[in-house]
Amino acid sequence: MSAWADELKWNAEGLVPAVAQDATTGKVLTVAWMNREALEETVRRGEAVYWSRSRGRLWRKGEQSGHVQKLRELRLDCDADALLLRVEQVAGIACHTGHERCFFRRLENGRWVETDPVLKDPAEIYRK
Amino acid sequence: MSAWADELKWNAEGLVPAVAQDATTGKVLTVAWMNREALEETVRRGEAVYWSRSRGRLWRKGEQSGHVQKLRELRLDCDADALLLRVEQVAGIACHTGHERCFFRRLENGRWVETDPVLKDPAEIYRK
C-alpha cells in the first residue's frame, strides 16, 4: 500500500477519472477510470492500467491490442479526485476504434463530425 | 433541446466528465463535470459552464474570479461519455488555488510534489 495513494479522493465506486495525454503531441487521448489497485499497478509497471467499468475488472491498456501507454508523468489535481497521465502511446493508436485518440469527433454546426481518420481497422487490431 | 446533446451517455447522476485543455499551450487545465444544461449553455455562450457537484448548481466558470474559459473546440469521445473542451483561459489561471492548472502536483519518488507556482493569491482572486 502506498501512502501517496491515500491522498486520493475516490468516488462512491472507488474510482477517479484518469486523463491520458500524449506526451509528445499534447493531444488528449482518452478519459478512463482507475481504482486504487489500477493506479498502484500503473506506477509499479510504468504502463497505464485502468478499471474497466463495463467489464468490471482491471484493464491493462494494450493487453489485447498491444497499444500500451507508457507512463512518462503522473499528475494529481487540486481536489485529488482526477489524474493526468502523460504517456507515450505505443503504435500511435489509443482508441479501440483504431483512431489515434478517443476524441475523434468535434461539434460543428450542431453535429458531431468525425475529424480524424481510422489508422488501423479494429478487426485487424483485435484479431486473434 | 439539442439533438447533438441526445447522443451523450450521461451517468446515473446525469453527468459526464469534461476535460478543459488550453488551446494555446496544450496543457490540461481541469477535469470538471457537466450535465445537459451546462453543456448546452457552454455551447450557447461559447464559455465553459460546469455542474458543481459540491454546490449542487450550475457553475459558470469564472463567475467569481473572472477566469472565464472561452470555448474554441468541443470534442466527444468514442463512448460518448466524456467531453474535451479546448479553451482560451482568461488570465492564464484555471485553478481556484491560483495555479495555471489544477494538475499542479506531480508524483516524484512516492510523493506528490507541487511543481507549478501560484500565479495569484486566491484571497486576491476571490475578494469582493
XYZ file of C-alpha atoms in Angstrom:
256
model
C 0.000 0.000 0.000
C 1.286 3.404 -0.972
C 0.964 6.464 1.244
C 0.694 8.713 -1.820
C -2.388 6.790 -2.959
C -4.086 7.577 0.362
C -4.313 11.199 -0.706
C -6.777 10.495 -3.489
C -10.477 11.041 -3.020
C -12.094 8.038 -4.653
C -15.759 8.277 -5.577
C -18.522 6.056 -4.167
C -17.431 3.276 -6.543
C -13.777 3.638 -5.513
C -12.809 5.289 -8.807
C -11.346 8.520 -10.159
C -11.238 9.705 -13.777
C -7.828 9.460 -15.431
C -6.975 11.564 -18.473
C -4.273 10.203 -20.770
C -2.390 12.795 -22.781
C 0.191 12.075 -25.461
C 3.481 13.355 -24.017
C 4.818 14.166 -27.466
C 1.901 15.750 -29.312
C -0.025 17.027 -26.285
C -3.240 15.515 -27.646
C -5.751 14.256 -25.108
C -6.144 10.593 -25.989
C -8.612 9.046 -23.557
C -10.575 9.513 -20.380
C -10.733 6.283 -18.413
C -11.153 5.257 -14.771
C -8.820 3.953 -12.121
C -9.335 2.335 -8.767
C -6.530 2.180 -6.235
C -5.244 -1.153 -7.499
C -5.109 0.121 -11.091
C -3.286 3.258 -10.029
C -0.706 1.406 -7.953
C -0.101 -1.087 -10.739
C 0.227 1.765 -13.264
C 3.015 3.300 -11.212
C 4.690 -0.044 -10.495
C 4.682 -1.158 -14.137
C 5.152 2.244 -15.705
C 2.239 1.473 -18.025
C -1.368 2.580 -17.832
C -3.750 0.192 -16.077
C -7.380 1.230 -15.815
C -10.535 -0.124 -14.259
C -12.960 -1.246 -16.925
C -16.428 -0.346 -15.691
C -18.098 -2.326 -18.483
C -16.081 -5.471 -17.814
C -15.781 -4.990 -14.038
C -12.096 -5.819 -13.967
C -8.617 -4.343 -14.287
C -7.828 -3.344 -17.836
C -4.153 -3.379 -18.679
C -4.281 -0.908 -21.580
C -2.917 -2.679 -24.644
C -3.365 -6.174 -23.229
C -5.129 -7.260 -26.417
C -4.155 -4.600 -28.946
C -0.542 -4.129 -27.892
C -1.305 -0.397 -27.790
C 0.317 0.132 -24.419
C 0.573 3.579 -22.828
C 3.997 4.063 -21.250
C 3.808 6.390 -18.299
C 6.025 9.448 -18.551
C 4.433 11.592 -15.845
C 1.589 11.295 -13.353
C -0.249 14.354 -12.040
C -2.982 14.915 -9.474
C -5.472 17.767 -9.444
C -6.261 20.266 -6.701
C -9.192 18.282 -5.317
C -7.262 14.998 -5.512
C -10.108 13.405 -7.463
C -8.715 13.339 -11.011
C -5.462 12.078 -12.517
C -3.480 13.168 -15.554
C -1.148 10.685 -17.227
C 1.320 11.934 -19.770
C 2.106 8.886 -21.845
C 3.990 7.509 -24.778
C 1.281 5.875 -26.901
C 2.657 2.727 -28.498
C 1.687 2.467 -32.204
C 0.112 5.939 -32.008
C -3.363 4.451 -31.538
C -5.160 4.938 -28.244
C -8.752 4.160 -29.216
C -10.349 0.745 -29.697
C -11.936 2.162 -32.865
C -8.489 2.421 -34.467
C -8.318 6.202 -34.119
C -5.306 7.952 -32.664
C -7.480 9.287 -29.842
C -10.921 8.664 -28.466
C -11.868 12.301 -29.058
C -12.134 11.948 -32.826
C -15.461 13.821 -33.066
C -15.899 17.574 -32.992
C -19.080 19.603 -32.681
C -19.613 21.555 -35.891
C -22.839 23.454 -36.553
C -24.874 21.258 -34.250
C -23.453 17.924 -35.407
C -20.696 15.632 -34.149
C -18.314 15.342 -37.073
C -15.603 12.698 -37.261
C -12.455 14.717 -37.947
C -9.786 12.058 -37.521
C -9.075 9.039 -39.721
C -9.138 5.413 -38.629
C -5.460 4.440 -38.626
C -5.999 0.718 -38.364
C -9.060 -1.480 -38.800
C -10.223 -2.699 -35.371
C -10.761 -6.163 -36.881
C -7.048 -6.220 -37.532
C -6.114 -4.778 -34.149
C -8.099 -7.364 -32.223
C -7.794 -10.453 -34.376
C -6.501 -13.497 -32.536
C -33.168 20.953 -26.652
C -30.316 19.978 -28.934
C -30.276 16.765 -30.922
C -26.476 16.561 -30.637
C -26.789 16.508 -26.847
C -29.029 13.430 -27.092
C -26.007 11.447 -28.216
C -24.250 11.733 -24.871
C -24.388 8.933 -22.336
C -24.920 10.702 -19.046
C -24.104 8.788 -15.873
C -26.610 7.915 -13.143
C -26.360 11.469 -11.827
C -26.887 12.930 -15.294
C -23.248 13.989 -15.627
C -20.198 13.410 -17.812
C -16.589 14.399 -17.092
C -15.336 17.367 -19.114
C -11.622 17.934 -19.650
C -10.529 21.510 -20.316
C -7.328 21.889 -22.290
C -5.563 25.164 -23.025
C -5.878 25.602 -26.788
C -2.598 27.502 -26.957
C -0.233 25.597 -24.664
C -1.945 22.194 -24.854
C -1.829 21.906 -21.062
C -4.669 20.019 -19.421
C -6.172 22.583 -17.067
C -9.084 20.975 -15.268
C -11.404 17.998 -15.090
C -14.903 19.098 -14.174
C -18.440 17.803 -14.727
C -21.306 18.807 -16.959
C -24.961 17.980 -17.037
C -27.016 18.568 -20.145
C -27.978 22.072 -19.143
C -24.343 23.025 -18.515
C -23.284 21.594 -21.845
C -25.975 23.354 -23.819
C -25.230 26.642 -22.085
C -21.497 26.160 -22.757
C -22.170 25.874 -26.460
C -24.694 28.708 -26.487
C -22.449 31.156 -24.614
C -19.150 29.929 -26.008
C -17.796 29.792 -22.458
C -17.380 26.811 -20.163
C -20.266 26.132 -17.797
C -19.949 23.165 -15.474
C -22.087 21.445 -12.891
C -20.647 21.944 -9.436
C -21.163 18.711 -7.555
C -20.151 20.310 -4.247
C -22.539 23.248 -4.625
C -25.252 21.343 -6.472
C -25.735 24.052 -9.061
C -24.515 25.309 -12.422
C -21.072 26.806 -12.202
C -20.315 29.429 -14.824
C -16.552 29.106 -14.806
C -15.093 32.496 -13.914
C -18.340 33.849 -12.454
C -16.476 34.987 -9.317
C -12.847 35.019 -10.424
C -13.313 36.386 -13.922
C -11.185 33.461 -15.098
C -13.521 32.505 -17.904
C -12.734 29.674 -20.321
C -13.630 30.671 -23.878
C -14.605 27.666 -25.927
C -12.536 27.117 -29.035
C -13.453 23.495 -29.764
C -15.694 20.820 -28.279
C -14.954 17.128 -28.742
C -16.728 13.928 -27.763
C -15.112 10.574 -27.119
C -15.826 7.191 -28.677
C -18.193 6.079 -25.910
C -19.950 9.467 -25.840
C -19.406 9.710 -22.117
C -16.576 12.244 -21.866
C -16.049 15.717 -23.324
C -12.925 17.614 -24.285
C -13.003 21.406 -24.361
C -10.159 23.263 -25.979
C -10.308 26.698 -24.403
C -8.731 30.072 -24.179
C -8.096 30.518 -20.452
C -8.635 34.134 -19.473
C -5.858 35.457 -17.200
C -3.991 32.168 -17.645
C -5.322 30.845 -14.340
C -7.727 27.901 -14.357
C -7.490 26.722 -10.742
C -9.175 28.210 -7.681
C -5.820 27.813 -5.886
C -4.310 30.461 -8.176
C -2.323 27.940 -10.225
C -2.373 27.930 -14.003
C -3.888 24.445 -13.954
C -5.448 22.147 -11.388
C -2.816 19.480 -12.143
C -0.007 21.324 -10.335
C 1.242 18.234 -8.475
C 3.429 15.501 -9.915
C 4.305 12.122 -8.421
C 8.043 12.044 -7.716
C 9.627 9.184 -5.784
C 6.416 8.306 -3.972
C 5.392 11.868 -3.120
C 3.077 14.428 -4.716
C 5.304 17.401 -5.409
C 3.925 20.832 -6.260
C 5.759 21.722 -9.466
C 3.866 24.856 -10.520
C 3.843 28.259 -8.862
C 0.807 30.091 -7.510
C 0.307 32.904 -10.002
C -2.140 34.891 -7.920
C -3.168 34.685 -4.268
C -6.681 33.183 -4.063
C -7.549 35.801 -1.431
C -6.980 38.374 -4.120
C -8.816 36.393 -6.818
C -11.953 35.990 -4.731
C -12.072 39.204 -2.747
C -15.273 41.129 -3.065
